PDB file of C-alpha atoms and ligand atoms in Angstrom:
ATOM      1  CA  MET A   1      -8.158  21.892  -3.550  1.00 97.00           C
ATOM      2  CA  ARG A   2      -7.358  19.944  -6.716  1.00 98.00           C
ATOM      3  CA  VAL A   3      -9.382  16.864  -7.646  1.00 98.00           C
ATOM      4  CA  ILE A   4      -7.854  14.560 -10.246  1.00 97.00           C
ATOM      5  CA  ILE A   5     -10.425  12.086 -11.573  1.00 97.00           C
ATOM      6  CA  GLU A   6      -8.844   9.064 -13.237  1.00 96.00           C
ATOM      7  CA  PRO A   7     -10.835   6.304 -14.985  1.00 96.00           C
ATOM      8  CA  ASP A   8      -9.809   3.476 -12.650  1.00 97.00           C
ATOM      9  CA  TYR A   9      -7.586   2.367  -9.791  1.00 98.00           C
ATOM     10  CA  ASP A  10      -4.569   1.511 -11.955  1.00 98.00           C
ATOM     11  CA  LYS A  11      -4.535   4.915 -13.617  1.00 96.00           C
ATOM     12  CA  LEU A  12      -5.059   6.650 -10.263  1.00 97.00           C
ATOM     13  CA  SER A  13      -2.066   4.734  -8.860  1.00 98.00           C
ATOM     14  CA  LEU A  14       0.115   5.609 -11.842  1.00 97.00           C
ATOM     15  CA  TRP A  15      -0.827   9.303 -11.624  1.00 96.00           C
ATOM     16  CA  ALA A  16      -0.075   9.442  -7.892  1.00 97.00           C
ATOM     17  CA  ALA A  17       3.239   7.578  -8.192  1.00 98.00           C
ATOM     18  CA  ARG A  18       4.472   9.768 -11.033  1.00 96.00           C
ATOM     19  CA  TYR A  19       3.503  12.910  -9.143  1.00 96.00           C
ATOM     20  CA  ILE A  20       5.412  11.751  -6.052  1.00 98.00           C
ATOM     21  CA  ALA A  21       8.402  10.708  -8.190  1.00 97.00           C
ATOM     22  CA  ARG A  22       8.403  14.123  -9.868  1.00 96.00           C
ATOM     23  CA  ARG A  23       8.387  15.896  -6.491  1.00 96.00           C
ATOM     24  CA  ILE A  24      11.314  13.798  -5.231  1.00 97.00           C
ATOM     25  CA  LYS A  25      13.285  14.346  -8.448  1.00 96.00           C
ATOM     26  CA  ASN A  26      12.659  18.108  -8.417  1.00 95.00           C
ATOM     27  CA  HIS A  27      13.839  18.265  -4.820  1.00 96.00           C
ATOM     28  CA  GLU A  28      17.003  16.374  -5.803  1.00 93.00           C
ATOM     29  CA  ARG A  29      17.621  18.587  -8.855  1.00 93.00           C
ATOM     30  CA  SER A  30      17.183  21.775  -6.835  1.00 94.00           C
ATOM     31  CA  GLY A  31      20.465  20.970  -5.115  1.00 91.00           C
ATOM     32  CA  GLU A  32      18.699  20.767  -1.757  1.00 89.00           C
ATOM     33  CA  THR A  33      20.793  18.699   0.668  1.00 90.00           C
ATOM     34  CA  ARG A  34      18.001  18.313   3.221  1.00 96.00           C
ATOM     35  CA  PRO A  35      16.194  14.986   2.606  1.00 98.00           C
ATOM     36  CA  PHE A  36      12.767  14.945   0.980  1.00 98.00           C
ATOM     37  CA  VAL A  37      10.278  14.161   3.746  1.00 98.00           C
ATOM     38  CA  LEU A  38       7.351  11.957   2.771  1.00 98.00           C
ATOM     39  CA  GLY A  39       4.354  11.008   4.938  1.00 98.00           C
ATOM     40  CA  LEU A  40       2.939   7.554   4.158  1.00 98.00           C
ATOM     41  CA  PRO A  41      -0.234   5.535   4.767  1.00 98.00           C
ATOM     42  CA  THR A  42      -1.111   1.856   4.987  1.00 97.00           C
ATOM     43  CA  GLY A  43      -4.346   0.264   3.737  1.00 94.00           C
ATOM     44  CA  SER A  44      -5.331  -1.084   0.335  1.00 95.00           C
ATOM     45  CA  SER A  45      -5.599   2.358  -1.341  1.00 97.00           C
ATOM     46  CA  PRO A  46      -1.833   3.064  -1.633  1.00 98.00           C
ATOM     47  CA  LEU A  47      -0.821  -0.451  -2.755  1.00 98.00           C
ATOM     48  CA  GLY A  48      -0.965   0.389  -6.485  1.00 98.00           C
ATOM     49  CA  THR A  49       0.999   3.599  -5.914  1.00 98.00           C
ATOM     50  CA  TYR A  50       3.656   1.688  -3.966  1.00 98.00           C
ATOM     51  CA  LYS A  51       3.930  -0.861  -6.818  1.00 98.00           C
ATOM     52  CA  GLU A  52       4.476   1.942  -9.347  1.00 98.00           C
ATOM     53  CA  LEU A  53       7.065   3.655  -7.136  1.00 98.00           C
ATOM     54  CA  ILE A  54       8.885   0.333  -6.715  1.00 98.00           C
ATOM     55  CA  LYS A  55       8.986  -0.041 -10.524  1.00 98.00           C
ATOM     56  CA  LEU A  56      10.437   3.467 -10.898  1.00 97.00           C
ATOM     57  CA  CYS A  57      13.064   2.699  -8.275  1.00 97.00           C
ATOM     58  CA  ARG A  58      13.998  -0.636  -9.866  1.00 97.00           C
ATOM     59  CA  SER A  59      14.278   1.000 -13.280  1.00 96.00           C
ATOM     60  CA  GLY A  60      16.927   3.320 -11.843  1.00 96.00           C
ATOM     61  CA  TYR A  61      14.830   6.461 -12.460  1.00 95.00           C
ATOM     62  CA  LEU A  62      14.046   7.149  -8.829  1.00 97.00           C
ATOM     63  CA  SER A  63      16.062   6.771  -5.636  1.00 97.00           C
ATOM     64  CA  PHE A  64      14.861   6.953  -2.040  1.00 98.00           C
ATOM     65  CA  ARG A  65      18.368   7.306  -0.609  1.00 97.00           C
ATOM     66  CA  ASN A  66      17.721  10.928   0.326  1.00 97.00           C
ATOM     67  CA  VAL A  67      14.072  10.429   1.329  1.00 98.00           C
ATOM     68  CA  VAL A  68      12.893  10.245   4.951  1.00 98.00           C
ATOM     69  CA  THR A  69       9.444   8.775   5.591  1.00 98.00           C
ATOM     70  CA  PHE A  70       6.982   9.085   8.473  1.00 98.00           C
ATOM     71  CA  ASN A  71       4.061   6.696   8.594  1.00 98.00           C
ATOM     72  CA  MET A  72       0.670   7.886   9.692  1.00 98.00           C
ATOM     73  CA  ASP A  73      -0.252   5.364  12.330  1.00 97.00           C
ATOM     74  CA  GLU A  74       0.277   2.044  14.098  1.00 97.00           C
ATOM     75  CA  TYR A  75      -1.901  -0.290  16.166  1.00 97.00           C
ATOM     76  CA  ILE A  76      -1.210  -0.287  19.887  1.00 97.00           C
ATOM     77  CA  GLY A  77      -0.190  -3.690  21.202  1.00 95.00           C
ATOM     78  CA  LEU A  78       1.046  -5.263  17.964  1.00 94.00           C
ATOM     79  CA  PRO A  79       4.789  -5.950  17.910  1.00 95.00           C
ATOM     80  CA  LYS A  80       6.661  -4.983  14.709  1.00 95.00           C
ATOM     81  CA  ASN A  81       6.868  -8.600  13.562  1.00 94.00           C
ATOM     82  CA  HIS A  82       3.105  -9.186  13.883  1.00 94.00           C
ATOM     83  CA  GLU A  83       1.616 -10.125  10.506  1.00 93.00           C
ATOM     84  CA  GLN A  84      -0.806  -7.171  10.662  1.00 94.00           C
ATOM     85  CA  SER A  85       1.387  -4.487  12.212  1.00 96.00           C
ATOM     86  CA  TYR A  86       1.754  -1.444   9.989  1.00 97.00           C
ATOM     87  CA  TRP A  87       5.535  -1.828  10.360  1.00 98.00           C
ATOM     88  CA  MET A  88       5.225  -5.239   8.715  1.00 97.00           C
ATOM     89  CA  PHE A  89       2.809  -3.928   6.083  1.00 97.00           C
ATOM     90  CA  MET A  90       5.178  -1.150   5.045  1.00 98.00           C
ATOM     91  CA  HIS A  91       8.205  -3.418   4.839  1.00 98.00           C
ATOM     92  CA  ARG A  92       6.356  -6.146   2.941  1.00 98.00           C
ATOM     93  CA  ASN A  93       4.704  -3.790   0.461  1.00 98.00           C
ATOM     94  CA  PHE A  94       7.228  -0.998   0.049  1.00 98.00           C
ATOM     95  CA  PHE A  95      10.414  -0.542   2.071  1.00 98.00           C
ATOM     96  CA  ASP A  96      11.858  -3.999   1.307  1.00 98.00           C
ATOM     97  CA  HIS A  97      11.671  -3.247  -2.423  1.00 98.00           C
ATOM     98  CA  ILE A  98      13.229   0.224  -2.598  1.00 98.00           C
ATOM     99  CA  ASP A  99      16.634   1.673  -1.726  1.00 98.00           C
ATOM    100  CA  ILE A 100      15.582   3.659   1.343  1.00 98.00           C
ATOM    101  CA  PRO A 101      18.136   3.453   4.202  1.00 98.00           C
ATOM    102  CA  ALA A 102      16.495   1.566   7.109  1.00 97.00           C
ATOM    103  CA  GLU A 103      17.094   4.468   9.499  1.00 98.00           C
ATOM    104  CA  ASN A 104      15.144   6.845   7.212  1.00 98.00           C
ATOM    105  CA  ALA A 105      11.830   4.968   7.564  1.00 98.00           C
ATOM    106  CA  ASN A 106      10.001   6.155  10.671  1.00 98.00           C
ATOM    107  CA  LEU A 107       6.961   4.467  12.196  1.00 98.00           C
ATOM    108  CA  LEU A 108       5.268   4.960  15.529  1.00 98.00           C
ATOM    109  CA  ASP A 109       6.008   2.124  17.971  1.00 98.00           C
ATOM    110  CA  GLY A 110       2.735   0.507  19.036  1.00 97.00           C
ATOM    111  CA  MET A 111       4.577  -1.280  21.852  1.00 97.00           C
ATOM    112  CA  ALA A 112       6.061   1.896  23.359  1.00 97.00           C
ATOM    113  CA  GLU A 113       6.005   1.813  27.154  1.00 97.00           C
ATOM    114  CA  ASP A 114       5.131   5.485  27.248  1.00 97.00           C
ATOM    115  CA  PRO A 115       2.775   6.253  24.331  1.00 97.00           C
ATOM    116  CA  VAL A 116       2.558   9.955  25.227  1.00 98.00           C
ATOM    117  CA  GLU A 117       6.337  10.299  25.013  1.00 98.00           C
ATOM    118  CA  GLU A 118       6.402   8.223  21.810  1.00 98.00           C
ATOM    119  CA  CYS A 119       3.958  10.649  20.165  1.00 98.00           C
ATOM    120  CA  ARG A 120       5.762  13.741  21.435  1.00 98.00           C
ATOM    121  CA  ALA A 121       9.103  12.433  20.150  1.00 98.00           C
ATOM    122  CA  TYR A 122       7.521  11.604  16.753  1.00 98.00           C
ATOM    123  CA  GLU A 123       6.302  15.169  16.299  1.00 98.00           C
ATOM    124  CA  GLU A 124       9.706  16.448  17.412  1.00 98.00           C
ATOM    125  CA  LYS A 125      11.470  14.234  14.884  1.00 98.00           C
ATOM    126  CA  ILE A 126       9.215  15.435  12.053  1.00 98.00           C
ATOM    127  CA  ALA A 127       9.988  19.026  13.063  1.00 98.00           C
ATOM    128  CA  SER A 128      13.734  18.274  13.178  1.00 98.00           C
ATOM    129  CA  TYR A 129      13.617  17.600   9.419  1.00 98.00           C
ATOM    130  CA  GLY A 130      11.801  20.867   8.786  1.00 97.00           C
ATOM    131  CA  GLY A 131       8.367  19.241   8.483  1.00 98.00           C
ATOM    132  CA  ILE A 132       6.789  16.975   5.896  1.00 98.00           C
ATOM    133  CA  ASP A 133       7.068  17.942   2.215  1.00 98.00           C
ATOM    134  CA  LEU A 134       4.316  15.676   0.953  1.00 98.00           C
ATOM    135  CA  PHE A 135       1.857  13.664   3.011  1.00 98.00           C
ATOM    136  CA  LEU A 136       0.260  10.799   1.095  1.00 98.00           C
ATOM    137  CA  GLY A 137      -2.912   9.356   2.617  1.00 98.00           C
ATOM    138  CA  GLY A 138      -5.948   7.189   2.119  1.00 98.00           C
ATOM    139  CA  ILE A 139      -9.411   7.721   3.543  1.00 97.00           C
ATOM    140  CA  GLY A 140     -11.850   5.604   5.533  1.00 95.00           C
ATOM    141  CA  ALA A 141     -15.462   5.148   4.366  1.00 95.00           C
ATOM    142  CA  ASP A 142     -16.418   7.375   7.323  1.00 94.00           C
ATOM    143  CA  GLY A 143     -13.970  10.029   6.147  1.00 96.00           C
ATOM    144  CA  HIS A 144     -11.187   9.344   8.632  1.00 96.00           C
ATOM    145  CA  ILE A 145      -7.638  10.258   7.638  1.00 97.00           C
ATOM    146  CA  ALA A 146      -4.889   8.270   9.378  1.00 97.00           C
ATOM    147  CA  PHE A 147      -6.797   7.090  12.490  1.00 95.00           C
ATOM    148  CA  ASN A 148      -8.490  10.453  13.057  1.00 97.00           C
ATOM    149  CA  GLU A 149     -11.943   9.002  13.514  1.00 94.00           C
ATOM    150  CA  PRO A 150     -15.129  11.088  13.232  1.00 96.00           C
ATOM    151  CA  PHE A 151     -15.185  13.884  15.844  1.00 97.00           C
ATOM    152  CA  SER A 152     -11.402  13.922  16.232  1.00 97.00           C
ATOM    153  CA  SER A 153     -10.130  17.408  16.850  1.00 97.00           C
ATOM    154  CA  LEU A 154      -9.178  19.153  13.636  1.00 98.00           C
ATOM    155  CA  SER A 155      -6.226  20.676  15.490  1.00 98.00           C
ATOM    156  CA  SER A 156      -4.983  17.332  16.847  1.00 98.00           C
ATOM    157  CA  ARG A 157      -1.353  16.243  16.852  1.00 98.00           C
ATOM    158  CA  THR A 158       0.131  12.752  17.176  1.00 98.00           C
ATOM    159  CA  ARG A 159      -1.573  10.851  19.982  1.00 98.00           C
ATOM    160  CA  GLU A 160      -3.428   7.714  21.069  1.00 97.00           C
ATOM    161  CA  LYS A 161      -6.918   7.137  19.599  1.00 97.00           C
ATOM    162  CA  THR A 162      -9.614   4.571  20.283  1.00 95.00           C
ATOM    163  CA  LEU A 163     -10.851   2.963  17.082  1.00 94.00           C
ATOM    164  CA  THR A 164     -14.555   3.103  16.232  1.00 90.00           C
ATOM    165  CA  TYR A 165     -16.607  -0.033  15.754  1.00 92.00           C
ATOM    166  CA  ASP A 166     -17.001   0.924  12.051  1.00 88.00           C
ATOM    167  CA  THR A 167     -13.246   1.028  11.512  1.00 88.00           C
ATOM    168  CA  LYS A 168     -12.819  -2.286  13.309  1.00 92.00           C
ATOM    169  CA  VAL A 169     -15.460  -3.884  11.085  1.00 91.00           C
ATOM    170  CA  MET A 170     -13.759  -2.472   7.959  1.00 87.00           C
ATOM    171  CA  ASN A 171     -10.282  -3.570   9.029  1.00 89.00           C
ATOM    172  CA  SER A 172     -11.399  -7.024  10.238  1.00 91.00           C
ATOM    173  CA  ARG A 173     -10.788  -8.225   6.668  1.00 89.00           C
ATOM    174  CA  PHE A 174      -7.088  -8.217   7.494  1.00 89.00           C
ATOM    175  CA  PHE A 175      -7.648 -10.201  10.710  1.00 91.00           C
ATOM    176  CA  GLY A 176      -9.529 -13.145   9.199  1.00 90.00           C
ATOM    177  CA  GLY A 177     -12.863 -11.359   9.743  1.00 92.00           C
ATOM    178  CA  ASN A 178     -12.363 -11.527  13.513  1.00 91.00           C
ATOM    179  CA  ILE A 179     -13.257  -8.122  15.013  1.00 92.00           C
ATOM    180  CA  SER A 180     -12.058  -9.101  18.475  1.00 91.00           C
ATOM    181  CA  ALA A 181      -8.544  -9.725  17.101  1.00 91.00           C
ATOM    182  CA  ILE A 182      -8.152  -6.037  16.148  1.00 93.00           C
ATOM    183  CA  PRO A 183      -6.479  -3.791  18.689  1.00 95.00           C
ATOM    184  CA  SER A 184      -8.914  -1.220  20.117  1.00 94.00           C
ATOM    185  CA  LYS A 185      -6.395   1.582  20.057  1.00 96.00           C
ATOM    186  CA  ALA A 186      -3.797   3.070  17.780  1.00 97.00           C
ATOM    187  CA  LEU A 187      -1.158   5.768  17.758  1.00 98.00           C
ATOM    188  CA  THR A 188      -1.822   8.215  14.949  1.00 98.00           C
ATOM    189  CA  VAL A 189      -0.628  11.508  13.591  1.00 98.00           C
ATOM    190  CA  GLY A 190      -3.248  14.208  14.147  1.00 98.00           C
ATOM    191  CA  VAL A 191      -5.288  16.134  11.607  1.00 98.00           C
ATOM    192  CA  GLU A 192      -3.064  19.145  12.255  1.00 98.00           C
ATOM    193  CA  THR A 193       0.072  17.023  11.718  1.00 98.00           C
ATOM    194  CA  ILE A 194      -1.217  16.200   8.229  1.00 98.00           C
ATOM    195  CA  MET A 195      -2.378  19.770   7.635  1.00 98.00           C
ATOM    196  CA  SER A 196       1.112  21.071   8.533  1.00 98.00           C
ATOM    197  CA  ALA A 197       2.671  19.253   5.571  1.00 98.00           C
ATOM    198  CA  ASP A 198       3.573  21.474   2.590  1.00 98.00           C
ATOM    199  CA  GLU A 199       1.365  19.349   0.401  1.00 98.00           C
ATOM    200  CA  VAL A 200      -1.201  16.593   1.032  1.00 98.00           C
ATOM    201  CA  MET A 201      -2.286  13.970  -1.488  1.00 98.00           C
ATOM    202  CA  ILE A 202      -5.240  11.710  -0.679  1.00 98.00           C
ATOM    203  CA  LEU A 203      -6.109   8.596  -2.702  1.00 98.00           C
ATOM    204  CA  VAL A 204      -9.819   7.790  -2.946  1.00 98.00           C
ATOM    205  CA  ASN A 205     -10.977   4.787  -4.942  1.00 98.00           C
ATOM    206  CA  GLY A 206     -14.118   2.727  -5.268  1.00 98.00           C
ATOM    207  CA  HIS A 207     -17.822   3.262  -4.683  1.00 98.00           C
ATOM    208  CA  SER A 208     -17.475   2.551  -0.943  1.00 97.00           C
ATOM    209  CA  LYS A 209     -15.570   5.851  -0.601  1.00 98.00           C
ATOM    210  CA  ALA A 210     -18.095   7.929  -2.593  1.00 98.00           C
ATOM    211  CA  ARG A 211     -19.766   9.405   0.477  1.00 98.00           C
ATOM    212  CA  ALA A 212     -16.422  10.300   2.042  1.00 98.00           C
ATOM    213  CA  LEU A 213     -15.327  11.986  -1.188  1.00 98.00           C
ATOM    214  CA  ARG A 214     -18.530  14.032  -1.263  1.00 98.00           C
ATOM    215  CA  HIS A 215     -17.909  15.251   2.289  1.00 98.00           C
ATOM    216  CA  THR A 216     -14.242  15.961   1.493  1.00 98.00           C
ATOM    217  CA  VAL A 217     -14.993  18.086  -1.556  1.00 98.00           C
ATOM    218  CA  GLU A 218     -18.529  19.447  -1.193  1.00 98.00           C
ATOM    219  CA  GLY A 219     -19.391  19.265   2.511  1.00 97.00           C
ATOM    220  CA  GLY A 220     -18.722  21.914   5.121  1.00 97.00           C
ATOM    221  CA  VAL A 221     -15.575  21.687   7.231  1.00 98.00           C
ATOM    222  CA  SER A 222     -16.593  19.498  10.149  1.00 98.00           C
ATOM    223  CA  GLN A 223     -15.012  17.351  12.825  1.00 97.00           C
ATOM    224  CA  ALA A 224     -17.637  14.718  11.897  1.00 97.00           C
ATOM    225  CA  TRP A 225     -15.738  14.171   8.619  1.00 98.00           C
ATOM    226  CA  THR A 226     -12.093  14.754   9.455  1.00 98.00           C
ATOM    227  CA  CYS A 227     -11.213  14.570   5.733  1.00 97.00           C
ATOM    228  CA  SER A 228     -13.071  17.867   5.246  1.00 98.00           C
ATOM    229  CA  ALA A 229     -10.199  19.695   7.015  1.00 98.00           C
ATOM    230  CA  LEU A 230      -8.347  19.382   3.689  1.00 98.00           C
ATOM    231  CA  GLN A 231     -10.492  22.222   2.352  1.00 98.00           C
ATOM    232  CA  MET A 232      -8.389  24.497   4.557  1.00 98.00           C
ATOM    233  CA  HIS A 233      -5.065  23.248   3.145  1.00 98.00           C
ATOM    234  CA  LYS A 234      -3.195  25.422   0.651  1.00 98.00           C
ATOM    235  CA  ARG A 235      -2.029  22.474  -1.467  1.00 98.00           C
ATOM    236  CA  ALA A 236      -4.368  19.500  -1.182  1.00 98.00           C
ATOM    237  CA  ILE A 237      -4.730  17.069  -4.075  1.00 98.00           C
ATOM    238  CA  ILE A 238      -7.384  14.377  -4.172  1.00 98.00           C
ATOM    239  CA  VAL A 239      -6.633  11.627  -6.684  1.00 98.00           C
ATOM    240  CA  CYS A 240      -9.746   9.526  -7.224  1.00 98.00           C
ATOM    241  CA  ASP A 241     -11.340   7.124  -9.671  1.00 98.00           C
ATOM    242  CA  GLU A 242     -14.703   7.367 -11.420  1.00 98.00           C
ATOM    243  CA  ASP A 243     -16.441   5.009  -8.957  1.00 98.00           C
ATOM    244  CA  ALA A 244     -15.524   7.233  -6.021  1.00 98.00           C
ATOM    245  CA  CYS A 245     -17.296  10.154  -7.751  1.00 98.00           C
ATOM    246  CA  ASP A 246     -20.719   8.456  -7.561  1.00 98.00           C
ATOM    247  CA  GLU A 247     -22.049  10.925  -4.983  1.00 98.00           C
ATOM    248  CA  LEU A 248     -20.551  14.150  -6.332  1.00 98.00           C
ATOM    249  CA  LYS A 249     -22.894  16.675  -7.944  1.00 98.00           C
ATOM    250  CA  VAL A 250     -22.727  16.558 -11.731  1.00 98.00           C
ATOM    251  CA  SER A 251     -21.596  20.202 -11.695  1.00 98.00           C
ATOM    252  CA  THR A 252     -18.740  19.453  -9.259  1.00 98.00           C
ATOM    253  CA  TYR A 253     -17.655  16.457 -11.314  1.00 98.00           C
ATOM    254  CA  ARG A 254     -17.723  18.487 -14.549  1.00 97.00           C
ATOM    255  CA  TYR A 255     -15.875  21.386 -12.950  1.00 97.00           C
ATOM    256  CA  PHE A 256     -12.899  19.271 -11.936  1.00 97.00           C
ATOM    257  CA  LYS A 257     -12.898  17.268 -15.172  1.00 96.00           C
ATOM    258  CA  ASP A 258     -12.838  20.524 -17.101  1.00 95.00           C
ATOM    259  CA  ILE A 259     -10.287  22.394 -15.045  1.00 94.00           C
ATOM    260  CA  GLU A 260      -7.877  19.443 -14.788  1.00 92.00           C
ATOM    261  CA  GLN A 261      -8.365  18.251 -18.356  1.00 88.00           C
ATOM    262  CA  ALA A 262      -4.816  19.063 -19.339  1.00 83.00           C
ATOM    263  CA  ASN A 263      -3.425  17.270 -16.277  1.00 83.00           C
ATOM    264  CA  LEU A 264      -5.282  13.966 -16.428  1.00 79.00           C
ATOM    265  CA  GLU A 265      -2.691  11.921 -18.281  1.00 75.00           C
ATOM    266  CA  PRO A 266      -0.094  10.554 -15.835  1.00 69.00           C
ATOM    267  CA  MET A 267       2.872  12.863 -16.309  1.00 70.00           C
ATOM    268  CA  ALA A 268       5.691  11.787 -18.555  1.00 70.00           C
ATOM    269  CA  LEU A 269       8.933  10.894 -16.832  1.00 72.00           C
TER     270      LEU A 269
HETATM  271  C1  GLP B 301      -7.093   2.531   8.038  1.00 92.31           C
HETATM  272  C2  GLP B 301      -5.881   3.452   8.035  1.00 92.31           C
HETATM  273  C3  GLP B 301      -6.113   4.662   7.170  1.00 92.31           C
HETATM  274  C4  GLP B 301      -6.631   4.237   5.801  1.00 92.31           C
HETATM  275  C5  GLP B 301      -7.948   3.516   5.979  1.00 92.31           C
HETATM  276  C6  GLP B 301      -8.561   3.094   4.659  1.00 92.31           C
HETATM  277  O1  GLP B 301      -8.044   2.902   8.940  1.00 92.31           O
HETATM  278  N1  GLP B 301      -5.527   3.890   9.345  1.00 92.31           N
HETATM  279  O2  GLP B 301      -4.905   5.374   7.030  1.00 92.31           O
HETATM  280  O3  GLP B 301      -6.782   5.355   4.966  1.00 92.31           O
HETATM  281  O4  GLP B 301      -7.698   2.360   6.747  1.00 92.31           O
HETATM  282  O5  GLP B 301      -8.029   1.874   4.231  1.00 92.31           O
HETATM  283  P1  GLP B 301      -8.174   1.309   2.786  1.00 92.31           P
HETATM  284  O6  GLP B 301      -7.211   2.059   1.947  1.00 92.31           O
HETATM  285  O7  GLP B 301      -7.794  -0.136   2.910  1.00 92.31           O
HETATM  286  O8  GLP B 301      -9.575   1.500   2.364  1.00 92.31           O
END
């Protein structure tokens, strides 16, 4: 596991965006005709990264024309055009501002009549592209990745999940503070779906995520902290800010600062 510790949220976002841009460009330059397959999250954590990627696209440096995306999750019962659907979030904050063909952006349908079939078909579609090259994610304060709440199976695939009270409290900020307005269930990729990607990058910012970061990096692998599964991934990168490191041991913090010293500046384009 790599842990990149940036001074603040803006620098973290710039580092992550440039890394993603570099991966897409390298894929393009390799002469590969297969599209680059990118897994994407919602939430406040990736907003800065999306802004930087939009800038790179507008500047003409980066194109998403040969990129296919799969989002992590969607609330059950919210139609696409609902203000708080993840479909709406992704279009408002990312897809509407880049050159990705509409048919390349995949999201689970929270209104699907048959959620089991919806999830099966989603996994099948990911597989049809040869899997996900890079899965970008955020993390919940309780360590959940996508909507894989504490005690989710670490070998789970895309399926329906009931949201915990904690997650509903956290996400109520997007629903005017009204917990009862939040759907109780969601469709989400599984821990194993994320783990099957060639590479996983998780953004962790702010003091409220410090405990989750400690469990991700220093804790044992446990279904209680689904983020800890990343310890078993061959190419996992955590990009965090100083505030998120508040609960790491000094020795852990120093180790990653030392070993990544040469890589801390956001890469040149
Ligand atoms: C939701 C999403 C997760 C996200 C988490 C953290 O629960 N399903 O994918 O990582 O929120 O959100 P934020 O980035 O706003 O802290």
